Amino acid sequence: MSETARTTGASGTAAAAPSLGGHHFPSFSRRETNVAMTLALLAWTVAVFDYGLFGTLLPAMQSDFGWSDSTAYLVNTLIAIGTAVVAFGVGPVIDRLGRRRGMMVTIGGTAVASVLTAIIPTRLGAGSTAAVVGVRSLGGLGFSEQSVNATYLNEVFAVTEDTRKSERRGFWYGIVQGGWPLGFLLSSALAAVALDQIGWRGMYLVATLPALVLIVVIGRKLRETPQFELQQRLHALKREGKNAEAHELAAEHGVTHAENAPIAEIFRPDLRRNTIVLSLAWIVNFFGINIFSVLGSSILANAKGVELSNAFWMLIVINLIAYFGYIFHGWLGDRIGRKKTIVIGWMISGVAFALMLSPIVNTAPLIIGTYAAGLFFLVGPYAAILFYMGECYPTDCRGTGSVIIGAMSQPGTIIGGFLFTAAAAAWGTGAAALWVGAVGTFVSGLLMILARPVARLEH
């Protein structure tokens, strides 16, 4: 795989990491790498906390807004359409602003969405519903944070002095990507202990505070990657008409300098196949993500007859177990390859969810066990696929490729949402979750078989 940009210069005190060319890149120290991982984990957890609140609080909001079950599912689908519009615009911005500022922008989006959600009136009928859709669509910024993380940490691990993290990068990234179930766990835990006291509006206000703090900390503590900094220098030379100097600088660092826009680059012949296959896999897999992860409380309540208060506690346990799915799949991806890990995980997940929805699973321990297994193998492979996506693309289009593919989750939510809403209206929530969610998850694993293996990003 051709690599695009590696930098010379942000931190003169940093040690040098070798490149393929004659120059060296300033490396990330062990401390800088740990700071990057910690802030990335916190940023993703906070983003998911806001993103997951809507699904967690949907039954409570549904009562206040006067929505039926099918209307609530439809609202969730309409939000996905708005989220897609926002998310698709983030990729090219990240490849222009940088990874650090991109993280600040995505977290800022979650803070704004949380505040505005808390002040939406409930008595305006269709106007209130439209306001919910519009405001929650800003969640596309927060959702895109995971792709910014994957892009950022791919480049950090390629130049870190910490050999443990460089050699086992999938495992360490799995810890960071585990912010997804941690965010849902926090939203479920907060709902369980505070919903009756502060209401769903108060919970959204609580979600705003950590996002605001993180924006400040990231701005002060997080270092931009040397790869992006070189890319900035190359673009600056190109703007000044110094194309020869740009190509010479790129060659000195053992990289190539693309002339095309990032969106065009991800569809060039050697990248096109994975762009298409990964996009399709994300679309279909998010049939299952939307149903079993985002709408977990609704599935437990409407498909399995669990009381809402009990559903919150069950989801805490389920999401805690799911967190270790990221660590496991990150580790497994380092051992057997990320593509195989994704295929195996998603196919097992589809089977586990089908079992959970069957009539024979009718006690709390069985429901928790099968649901946790399904979520473990559903969300865990994202530790592998997000890192795999970063390895698919060179620096100048890595952010665009990762975010555009990640944004395909929203068409998946939209398509799956309409299918689920229609099926639930016709057959009930349980049957709809089986044929749309469980089957969709299994099929997404089959689609990943078509992806092209890629070389690990080494510089």
CSV table of C-alpha atoms in Angstrom, one decimal:
chain,number,residue,atom,x,y,z
A,1,MET,CA,0.0,0.0,0.0
A,2,SER,CA,1.4,3.4,-0.8
A,3,GLU,CA,1.6,5.7,2.1
A,4,THR,CA,1.0,9.4,1.7
A,5,ALA,CA,2.4,11.7,4.3
A,6,ARG,CA,4.7,11.6,7.2
A,7,THR,CA,5.9,14.7,8.8
A,8,THR,CA,9.1,16.4,9.9
A,9,GLY,CA,8.5,18.7,12.6
A,10,ALA,CA,6.1,19.4,15.3
A,11,SER,CA,8.1,18.5,18.3
A,12,GLY,CA,11.8,19.0,18.1
A,13,THR,CA,12.4,17.2,21.4
A,14,ALA,CA,10.8,14.0,20.2
A,15,ALA,CA,12.9,11.0,19.2
A,16,ALA,CA,13.0,10.1,15.5
A,17,ALA,CA,11.2,7.2,14.0
A,18,PRO,CA,12.6,5.8,10.7
A,19,SER,CA,10.8,6.3,7.4
A,20,LEU,CA,11.2,4.5,4.1
A,21,GLY,CA,13.1,7.5,2.7
A,22,GLY,CA,16.2,9.2,4.0
A,23,HIS,CA,14.5,11.5,6.6
A,24,HIS,CA,13.0,10.6,10.0
A,25,PHE,CA,9.7,11.4,11.6
A,26,PRO,CA,9.5,12.8,15.1
A,27,SER,CA,8.1,10.0,17.2
A,28,PHE,CA,5.5,9.9,20.0
A,29,SER,CA,7.0,9.2,23.4
A,30,ARG,CA,5.4,6.5,25.6
A,31,ARG,CA,3.8,9.2,27.7
A,32,GLU,CA,2.4,11.1,24.6
A,33,THR,CA,1.1,7.8,23.3
A,34,ASN,CA,-0.7,7.0,26.6
A,35,VAL,CA,-2.2,10.6,26.7
A,36,ALA,CA,-3.4,10.1,23.1
A,37,MET,CA,-5.0,6.8,23.9
A,38,THR,CA,-6.6,8.1,27.1
A,39,LEU,CA,-8.1,11.2,25.5
A,40,ALA,CA,-9.3,9.2,22.5
A,41,LEU,CA,-11.1,6.7,24.8
A,42,LEU,CA,-12.7,9.4,26.9
A,43,ALA,CA,-13.8,11.3,23.7
A,44,TRP,CA,-15.4,8.3,22.2
A,45,THR,CA,-17.1,7.3,25.5
A,46,VAL,CA,-18.5,10.7,25.9
A,47,ALA,CA,-19.7,10.8,22.2
A,48,VAL,CA,-21.4,7.5,22.6
A,49,PHE,CA,-22.9,8.5,26.0
A,50,ASP,CA,-24.8,11.3,24.1
A,51,TYR,CA,-25.5,9.1,21.1
A,52,GLY,CA,-26.7,6.2,23.2
A,53,LEU,CA,-28.9,8.4,25.5
A,54,PHE,CA,-31.6,8.7,22.8
A,55,GLY,CA,-32.0,5.0,22.4
A,56,THR,CA,-31.8,4.4,26.2
A,57,LEU,CA,-34.3,7.2,26.9
A,58,LEU,CA,-36.6,6.6,24.0
A,59,PRO,CA,-39.3,4.8,26.0
A,60,ALA,CA,-39.4,7.7,28.5
A,61,MET,CA,-39.3,10.4,25.7
A,62,GLN,CA,-42.0,8.4,23.8
A,63,SER,CA,-44.4,8.8,26.7
A,64,ASP,CA,-43.8,12.6,27.0
A,65,PHE,CA,-44.0,13.2,23.2
A,66,GLY,CA,-47.1,10.9,22.8
A,67,TRP,CA,-45.5,8.6,20.2
A,68,SER,CA,-46.6,5.1,19.5
A,69,ASP,CA,-44.0,2.3,19.3
A,70,SER,CA,-44.0,2.5,15.5
A,71,THR,CA,-43.8,6.3,15.6
A,72,ALA,CA,-40.8,6.2,18.0
A,73,TYR,CA,-39.0,3.8,15.7
A,74,LEU,CA,-39.8,6.0,12.7
A,75,VAL,CA,-38.4,9.1,14.6
A,76,ASN,CA,-35.2,7.1,15.2
A,77,THR,CA,-35.0,6.3,11.5
A,78,LEU,CA,-35.5,10.0,10.5
A,79,ILE,CA,-32.8,11.0,12.9
A,80,ALA,CA,-30.5,8.5,11.1
A,81,ILE,CA,-31.1,10.4,7.8
A,82,GLY,CA,-30.1,13.7,9.4
A,83,THR,CA,-27.1,12.1,11.1
A,84,ALA,CA,-26.0,10.7,7.7
A,85,VAL,CA,-26.0,14.2,6.2
A,86,VAL,CA,-23.9,15.5,9.0
A,87,ALA,CA,-21.5,12.5,9.2
A,88,PHE,CA,-20.8,12.5,5.4
A,89,GLY,CA,-19.5,16.0,5.7
A,90,VAL,CA,-17.0,15.3,8.4
A,91,GLY,CA,-14.4,13.2,6.5
A,92,PRO,CA,-13.0,15.8,4.1
A,93,VAL,CA,-13.1,18.4,7.0
A,94,ILE,CA,-10.9,16.1,9.2
A,95,ASP,CA,-8.3,15.8,6.3
A,96,ARG,CA,-8.2,19.6,6.3
A,97,LEU,CA,-8.4,20.5,10.0
A,98,GLY,CA,-6.3,17.7,11.3
A,99,ARG,CA,-6.9,14.9,13.8
A,100,ARG,CA,-6.7,16.9,17.0
A,101,ARG,CA,-9.1,19.7,15.8
A,102,GLY,CA,-11.3,17.0,14.3
A,103,MET,CA,-11.7,15.4,17.7
A,104,MET,CA,-12.6,18.8,19.2
A,105,VAL,CA,-15.2,19.4,16.5
A,106,THR,CA,-16.9,16.0,16.9
A,107,ILE,CA,-17.0,16.3,20.7
A,108,GLY,CA,-18.3,19.8,20.4
A,109,GLY,CA,-21.2,18.5,18.3
A,110,THR,CA,-22.2,16.1,21.1
A,111,ALA,CA,-22.3,19.0,23.6
A,112,VAL,CA,-24.5,21.1,21.4
A,113,ALA,CA,-26.9,18.2,20.6
A,114,SER,CA,-27.3,17.4,24.3
A,115,VAL,CA,-28.1,20.9,25.4
A,116,LEU,CA,-30.6,21.5,22.6
A,117,THR,CA,-32.3,18.2,23.2
A,118,ALA,CA,-32.9,19.1,26.8
A,119,ILE,CA,-34.9,22.2,25.9
A,120,ILE,CA,-37.2,20.8,23.2
A,121,PRO,CA,-40.8,21.4,24.1
A,122,THR,CA,-43.2,18.4,24.0
A,123,ARG,CA,-46.5,20.1,23.3
A,124,LEU,CA,-46.0,21.3,19.7
A,125,GLY,CA,-47.1,18.1,18.0
A,126,ALA,CA,-45.3,17.6,14.7
A,127,GLY,CA,-43.2,20.6,15.5
A,128,SER,CA,-41.7,19.0,18.5
A,129,THR,CA,-41.1,15.8,16.6
A,130,ALA,CA,-39.3,17.7,13.8
A,131,ALA,CA,-37.2,19.5,16.4
A,132,VAL,CA,-36.1,16.2,18.0
A,133,VAL,CA,-35.1,14.9,14.5
A,134,GLY,CA,-33.2,18.1,13.7
A,135,VAL,CA,-31.3,18.4,16.9
A,136,ARG,CA,-30.5,14.7,17.3
A,137,SER,CA,-29.1,14.7,13.7
A,138,LEU,CA,-26.2,16.7,15.1
A,139,GLY,CA,-25.2,13.4,16.7
A,140,GLY,CA,-23.6,12.7,13.4
A,141,LEU,CA,-20.7,14.7,14.6
A,142,GLY,CA,-20.3,12.7,17.8
A,143,PHE,CA,-20.7,9.4,15.9
A,144,SER,CA,-17.9,10.4,13.5
A,145,GLU,CA,-15.5,10.6,16.5
A,146,GLN,CA,-14.7,6.9,16.2
A,147,SER,CA,-13.4,7.4,12.7
A,148,VAL,CA,-11.3,10.3,13.8
A,149,ASN,CA,-9.9,8.1,16.6
A,150,ALA,CA,-9.1,5.3,14.2
A,151,THR,CA,-7.3,7.7,11.8
A,152,TYR,CA,-5.4,9.4,14.7
A,153,LEU,CA,-4.3,6.3,16.5
A,154,ASN,CA,-3.2,4.5,13.3
A,155,GLU,CA,-0.8,7.3,12.8
A,156,VAL,CA,0.3,7.5,16.4
A,157,PHE,CA,1.0,3.8,16.7
A,158,ALA,CA,3.1,4.0,13.5
A,159,VAL,CA,5.6,6.4,15.1
A,160,THR,CA,5.4,5.6,18.8
A,161,GLU,CA,8.4,4.7,20.9
A,162,ASP,CA,6.3,2.3,22.8
A,163,THR,CA,7.0,-1.0,21.0
A,164,ARG,CA,4.3,-2.9,23.0
A,165,LYS,CA,1.7,-0.7,21.5
A,166,SER,CA,3.3,-0.6,18.0
A,167,GLU,CA,3.4,-4.4,17.8
A,168,ARG,CA,0.0,-5.1,19.4
A,169,ARG,CA,-1.8,-2.1,18.0
A,170,GLY,CA,-5.1,-3.9,17.4
A,171,PHE,CA,-5.3,-5.0,21.1
A,172,TRP,CA,-4.6,-1.4,22.4
A,173,TYR,CA,-7.0,0.1,19.9
A,174,GLY,CA,-9.6,-2.3,21.1
A,175,ILE,CA,-9.4,-0.8,24.6
A,176,VAL,CA,-10.1,2.6,23.1
A,177,GLN,CA,-12.9,1.5,20.8
A,178,GLY,CA,-14.5,-0.1,23.8
A,179,GLY,CA,-15.8,3.4,24.6
A,180,TRP,CA,-18.9,2.3,22.6
A,181,PRO,CA,-20.3,-0.2,25.2
A,182,LEU,CA,-18.9,2.0,28.0
A,183,GLY,CA,-20.9,4.9,26.7
A,184,PHE,CA,-24.1,2.8,26.6
A,185,LEU,CA,-23.3,1.4,30.0
A,186,LEU,CA,-23.0,4.9,31.4
A,187,SER,CA,-26.3,6.0,29.8
A,188,SER,CA,-28.1,2.9,31.1
A,189,ALA,CA,-26.6,3.3,34.6
A,190,LEU,CA,-27.5,7.0,34.7
A,191,ALA,CA,-31.0,6.1,33.6
A,192,ALA,CA,-31.3,3.4,36.2
A,193,VAL,CA,-30.3,5.7,39.1
A,194,ALA,CA,-31.3,9.2,38.1
A,195,LEU,CA,-34.1,9.1,35.5
A,196,ASP,CA,-36.9,9.3,38.1
A,197,GLN,CA,-35.1,12.1,39.9
A,198,ILE,CA,-33.9,14.4,37.1
A,199,GLY,CA,-35.9,13.3,34.1
A,200,TRP,CA,-34.7,12.7,30.6
A,201,ARG,CA,-34.0,16.4,30.1
A,202,GLY,CA,-31.7,16.5,33.1
A,203,MET,CA,-29.8,13.5,31.8
A,204,TYR,CA,-29.0,15.3,28.6
A,205,LEU,CA,-27.7,18.3,30.5
A,206,VAL,CA,-25.5,16.0,32.5
A,207,ALA,CA,-24.1,14.6,29.3
A,208,THR,CA,-23.0,18.1,28.2
A,209,LEU,CA,-20.6,18.7,31.0
A,210,PRO,CA,-17.9,16.0,30.3
A,211,ALA,CA,-18.0,17.0,26.6
A,212,LEU,CA,-17.2,20.6,27.4
A,213,VAL,CA,-14.3,19.6,29.7
A,214,LEU,CA,-12.8,17.3,27.1
A,215,ILE,CA,-12.8,20.0,24.4
A,216,VAL,CA,-10.6,22.1,26.6
A,217,VAL,CA,-8.3,19.3,27.6
A,218,ILE,CA,-7.8,18.0,24.1
A,219,GLY,CA,-7.0,21.5,22.9
A,220,ARG,CA,-4.3,21.8,25.5
A,221,LYS,CA,-2.9,18.3,25.8
A,222,LEU,CA,-3.3,16.4,22.5
A,223,ARG,CA,-0.5,16.5,20.0
A,224,GLU,CA,-1.2,16.4,16.3
A,225,THR,CA,0.3,13.5,14.3
A,226,PRO,CA,3.5,14.1,12.4
A,227,GLN,CA,2.0,12.4,9.4
A,228,PHE,CA,-0.7,15.1,9.1
A,229,GLU,CA,1.8,17.9,9.7
A,230,LEU,CA,3.8,16.8,6.7
A,231,GLN,CA,0.6,16.6,4.7
A,232,GLN,CA,0.0,20.2,5.6
A,233,ARG,CA,3.5,21.2,4.5
A,234,LEU,CA,2.9,19.4,1.2
A,235,HIS,CA,-0.4,21.1,0.6
A,236,ALA,CA,1.2,24.5,1.5
A,237,LEU,CA,4.0,23.9,-1.1
A,238,LYS,CA,1.4,23.0,-3.7
A,239,ARG,CA,-0.7,26.1,-3.0
A,240,GLU,CA,2.5,28.2,-3.6
A,241,GLY,CA,3.0,26.5,-6.9
A,242,LYS,CA,6.0,24.5,-5.7
A,243,ASN,CA,4.9,21.1,-6.9
A,244,ALA,CA,8.4,19.9,-7.5
A,245,GLU,CA,9.5,20.7,-4.0
A,246,ALA,CA,6.4,19.0,-2.6
A,247,HIS,CA,7.1,15.8,-4.5
A,248,GLU,CA,10.8,16.0,-3.4
A,249,LEU,CA,9.8,16.4,0.2
A,250,ALA,CA,7.4,13.5,0.0
A,251,ALA,CA,10.0,11.3,-1.7
A,252,GLU,CA,12.5,12.2,1.1
A,253,HIS,CA,10.1,10.7,3.6
A,254,GLY,CA,9.4,7.6,1.5
A,255,VAL,CA,5.8,8.6,0.7
A,256,THR,CA,3.8,9.7,-2.3
A,257,HIS,CA,1.9,13.0,-2.6
A,258,ALA,CA,-1.5,12.6,-4.2
A,259,GLU,CA,-2.9,15.4,-6.5
A,260,ASN,CA,-6.5,14.4,-6.4
A,261,ALA,CA,-9.1,15.4,-3.8
A,262,PRO,CA,-9.4,12.9,-0.9
A,263,ILE,CA,-13.0,11.8,-1.9
A,264,ALA,CA,-11.6,10.9,-5.4
A,265,GLU,CA,-8.6,9.1,-3.9
A,266,ILE,CA,-10.7,6.5,-2.0
A,267,PHE,CA,-12.2,5.4,-5.3
A,268,ARG,CA,-8.9,5.0,-7.2
A,269,PRO,CA,-8.4,1.4,-8.6
A,270,ASP,CA,-6.3,0.0,-5.8
A,271,LEU,CA,-8.6,1.4,-3.1
A,272,ARG,CA,-12.0,1.1,-4.7
A,273,ARG,CA,-12.8,-2.5,-3.8
A,274,ASN,CA,-12.4,-2.0,-0.1
A,275,THR,CA,-14.3,1.3,-0.2
A,276,ILE,CA,-17.3,-0.4,-1.7
A,277,VAL,CA,-17.2,-3.7,0.2
A,278,LEU,CA,-16.6,-2.0,3.6
A,279,SER,CA,-19.4,0.5,2.9
A,280,LEU,CA,-21.9,-2.3,2.1
A,281,ALA,CA,-20.8,-4.3,5.2
A,282,TRP,CA,-21.3,-1.2,7.5
A,283,ILE,CA,-24.7,-0.6,6.0
A,284,VAL,CA,-26.0,-4.1,6.6
A,285,ASN,CA,-24.3,-4.5,10.0
A,286,PHE,CA,-26.0,-1.4,11.3
A,287,PHE,CA,-29.3,-3.2,10.8
A,288,GLY,CA,-28.2,-5.1,13.9
A,289,ILE,CA,-26.4,-2.2,15.7
A,290,ASN,CA,-29.4,0.0,15.5
A,291,ILE,CA,-31.7,-2.7,16.8
A,292,PHE,CA,-29.6,-4.5,19.4
A,293,SER,CA,-27.2,-1.8,20.6
A,294,VAL,CA,-29.0,1.6,20.2
A,295,LEU,CA,-32.6,0.3,20.9
A,296,GLY,CA,-31.6,-2.2,23.5
A,297,SER,CA,-34.1,-1.1,26.1
A,298,SER,CA,-37.0,-1.2,23.6
A,299,ILE,CA,-36.0,-4.7,22.4
A,300,LEU,CA,-35.9,-6.0,25.9
A,301,ALA,CA,-39.2,-4.4,26.8
A,302,ASN,CA,-41.2,-5.0,23.7
A,303,ALA,CA,-39.7,-8.3,22.4
A,304,LYS,CA,-38.9,-10.1,25.6
A,305,GLY,CA,-41.4,-8.5,28.0
A,306,VAL,CA,-38.8,-7.1,30.4
A,307,GLU,CA,-39.9,-4.2,32.7
A,308,LEU,CA,-38.2,-1.0,31.7
A,309,SER,CA,-36.5,-0.5,35.0
A,310,ASN,CA,-35.1,-4.1,34.9
A,311,ALA,CA,-34.0,-3.5,31.2
A,312,PHE,CA,-31.7,-0.7,32.3
A,313,TRP,CA,-29.9,-2.9,34.8
A,314,MET,CA,-29.7,-5.8,32.4
A,315,LEU,CA,-28.1,-3.5,29.8
A,316,ILE,CA,-25.5,-2.4,32.3
A,317,VAL,CA,-24.4,-6.0,32.6
A,318,ILE,CA,-24.7,-6.7,28.9
A,319,ASN,CA,-22.7,-3.7,27.9
A,320,LEU,CA,-20.0,-4.4,30.5
A,321,ILE,CA,-19.5,-7.8,29.0
A,322,ALA,CA,-19.5,-6.3,25.5
A,323,TYR,CA,-16.6,-4.0,26.4
A,324,PHE,CA,-14.3,-7.0,26.6
A,325,GLY,CA,-15.5,-7.9,23.1
A,326,TYR,CA,-13.4,-5.0,21.8
A,327,ILE,CA,-10.3,-6.1,23.7
A,328,PHE,CA,-10.8,-9.7,22.5
A,329,HIS,CA,-11.3,-8.8,18.8
A,330,GLY,CA,-8.5,-6.3,18.9
A,331,TRP,CA,-6.2,-9.0,20.2
A,332,LEU,CA,-7.5,-11.6,17.8
A,333,GLY,CA,-7.1,-9.3,14.8
A,334,ASP,CA,-3.4,-9.0,15.6
A,335,ARG,CA,-3.1,-12.8,15.7
A,336,ILE,CA,-5.2,-14.1,12.8
A,337,GLY,CA,-5.8,-10.9,10.7
A,338,ARG,CA,-8.5,-8.2,11.1
A,339,LYS,CA,-10.6,-9.4,8.1
A,340,LYS,CA,-11.0,-13.0,9.5
A,341,THR,CA,-11.8,-11.6,12.9
A,342,ILE,CA,-14.6,-9.4,11.6
A,343,VAL,CA,-16.1,-12.2,9.5
A,344,ILE,CA,-16.1,-14.7,12.3
A,345,GLY,CA,-17.4,-12.3,14.9
A,346,TRP,CA,-20.4,-11.0,13.0
A,347,MET,CA,-21.6,-14.4,11.9
A,348,ILE,CA,-21.5,-15.7,15.5
A,349,SER,CA,-23.3,-12.5,16.6
A,350,GLY,CA,-26.2,-13.1,14.2
A,351,VAL,CA,-26.7,-16.7,15.5
A,352,ALA,CA,-26.5,-15.5,19.1
A,353,PHE,CA,-29.2,-12.9,18.6
A,354,ALA,CA,-31.5,-15.3,16.8
A,355,LEU,CA,-31.2,-17.6,19.8
A,356,MET,CA,-31.9,-14.8,22.2
A,357,LEU,CA,-35.1,-13.9,20.4
A,358,SER,CA,-36.3,-17.5,20.3
A,359,PRO,CA,-39.1,-18.6,22.7
A,360,ILE,CA,-36.8,-21.1,24.5
A,361,VAL,CA,-34.8,-18.1,26.0
A,362,ASN,CA,-37.4,-17.0,28.6
A,363,THR,CA,-35.5,-16.3,31.8
A,364,ALA,CA,-33.4,-13.3,32.9
A,365,PRO,CA,-30.1,-15.2,33.0
A,366,LEU,CA,-30.7,-16.7,29.6
A,367,ILE,CA,-31.7,-13.4,28.1
A,368,ILE,CA,-28.7,-11.7,29.6
A,369,GLY,CA,-26.3,-14.4,28.5
A,370,THR,CA,-27.5,-14.7,24.9
A,371,TYR,CA,-27.9,-10.9,24.5
A,372,ALA,CA,-24.4,-10.3,25.9
A,373,ALA,CA,-22.9,-12.9,23.6
A,374,GLY,CA,-24.6,-11.3,20.6
A,375,LEU,CA,-23.4,-7.9,21.5
A,376,PHE,CA,-19.9,-9.1,22.4
A,377,PHE,CA,-19.5,-10.5,18.8
A,378,LEU,CA,-21.5,-7.6,17.2
A,379,VAL,CA,-19.6,-4.6,18.5
A,380,GLY,CA,-16.3,-6.2,19.3
A,381,PRO,CA,-15.2,-6.6,15.7
A,382,TYR,CA,-15.3,-2.8,15.3
A,383,ALA,CA,-12.0,-2.8,17.2
A,384,ALA,CA,-10.7,-4.6,14.1
A,385,ILE,CA,-12.6,-3.0,11.3
A,386,LEU,CA,-11.9,0.6,12.3
A,387,PHE,CA,-8.2,-0.1,12.4
A,388,TYR,CA,-8.4,-2.1,9.2
A,389,MET,CA,-10.1,0.9,7.5
A,390,GLY,CA,-7.2,3.2,8.6
A,391,GLU,CA,-4.7,0.7,7.1
A,392,CYS,CA,-6.6,0.7,3.8
A,393,TYR,CA,-5.8,4.3,3.0
A,394,PRO,CA,-2.8,6.7,2.7
A,395,THR,CA,-2.6,9.8,4.9
A,396,ASP,CA,-4.1,12.4,2.6
A,397,CYS,CA,-7.4,10.4,2.3
A,398,ARG,CA,-7.3,8.3,5.5
A,399,GLY,CA,-9.6,10.6,7.4
A,400,THR,CA,-12.0,10.8,4.4
A,401,GLY,CA,-12.0,7.1,3.8
A,402,SER,CA,-12.5,6.2,7.4
A,403,VAL,CA,-15.2,8.7,8.1
A,404,ILE,CA,-17.1,8.1,4.8
A,405,ILE,CA,-17.2,4.4,5.4
A,406,GLY,CA,-18.2,5.0,9.0
A,407,ALA,CA,-20.9,7.3,7.8
A,408,MET,CA,-22.4,4.4,5.9
A,409,SER,CA,-23.7,3.3,9.2
A,410,GLN,CA,-26.4,5.9,8.8
A,411,PRO,CA,-27.8,4.6,5.5
A,412,GLY,CA,-27.7,1.3,7.3
A,413,THR,CA,-29.7,2.7,10.2
A,414,ILE,CA,-32.1,4.4,7.7
A,415,ILE,CA,-32.7,1.3,5.6
A,416,GLY,CA,-32.7,-1.1,8.5
A,417,GLY,CA,-35.0,1.4,10.4
A,418,PHE,CA,-37.6,1.4,7.8
A,419,LEU,CA,-37.5,-2.3,7.4
A,420,PHE,CA,-37.6,-2.8,11.2
A,421,THR,CA,-40.5,-0.3,11.6
A,422,ALA,CA,-42.5,-2.0,8.8
A,423,ALA,CA,-41.8,-5.5,10.1
A,424,ALA,CA,-42.6,-4.5,13.7
A,425,ALA,CA,-45.9,-3.1,12.6
A,426,ALA,CA,-46.8,-6.3,10.7
A,427,TRP,CA,-45.2,-9.0,12.9
A,428,GLY,CA,-44.2,-7.5,16.2
A,429,THR,CA,-40.9,-6.3,17.6
A,430,GLY,CA,-39.4,-9.8,18.2
A,431,ALA,CA,-39.9,-11.1,14.7
A,432,ALA,CA,-38.7,-7.8,13.2
A,433,ALA,CA,-35.6,-7.9,15.3
A,434,LEU,CA,-34.9,-11.5,14.1
A,435,TRP,CA,-35.3,-11.0,10.4
A,436,VAL,CA,-33.8,-7.5,10.1
A,437,GLY,CA,-31.3,-7.4,13.0
A,438,ALA,CA,-30.0,-10.9,13.5
A,439,VAL,CA,-30.1,-11.9,9.8
A,440,GLY,CA,-28.6,-8.5,8.8
A,441,THR,CA,-25.7,-9.0,11.2
A,442,PHE,CA,-25.0,-12.5,9.9
A,443,VAL,CA,-25.1,-11.3,6.2
A,444,SER,CA,-22.6,-8.4,7.0
A,445,GLY,CA,-20.1,-11.1,8.1
A,446,LEU,CA,-20.5,-12.8,4.8
A,447,LEU,CA,-20.0,-9.5,2.9
A,448,MET,CA,-16.7,-9.0,4.7
A,449,ILE,CA,-15.3,-12.1,3.0
A,450,LEU,CA,-15.1,-10.0,-0.2
A,451,ALA,CA,-12.8,-7.4,1.3
A,452,ARG,CA,-9.2,-7.3,0.2
A,453,PRO,CA,-6.6,-7.9,3.0
A,454,VAL,CA,-4.3,-4.9,3.5
A,455,ALA,CA,-0.7,-4.5,4.8
A,456,ARG,CA,-0.3,-3.2,8.3
A,457,LEU,CA,0.5,0.6,8.4
A,458,GLU,CA,4.2,0.7,9.4
A,459,HIS,CA,5.2,4.3,9.0
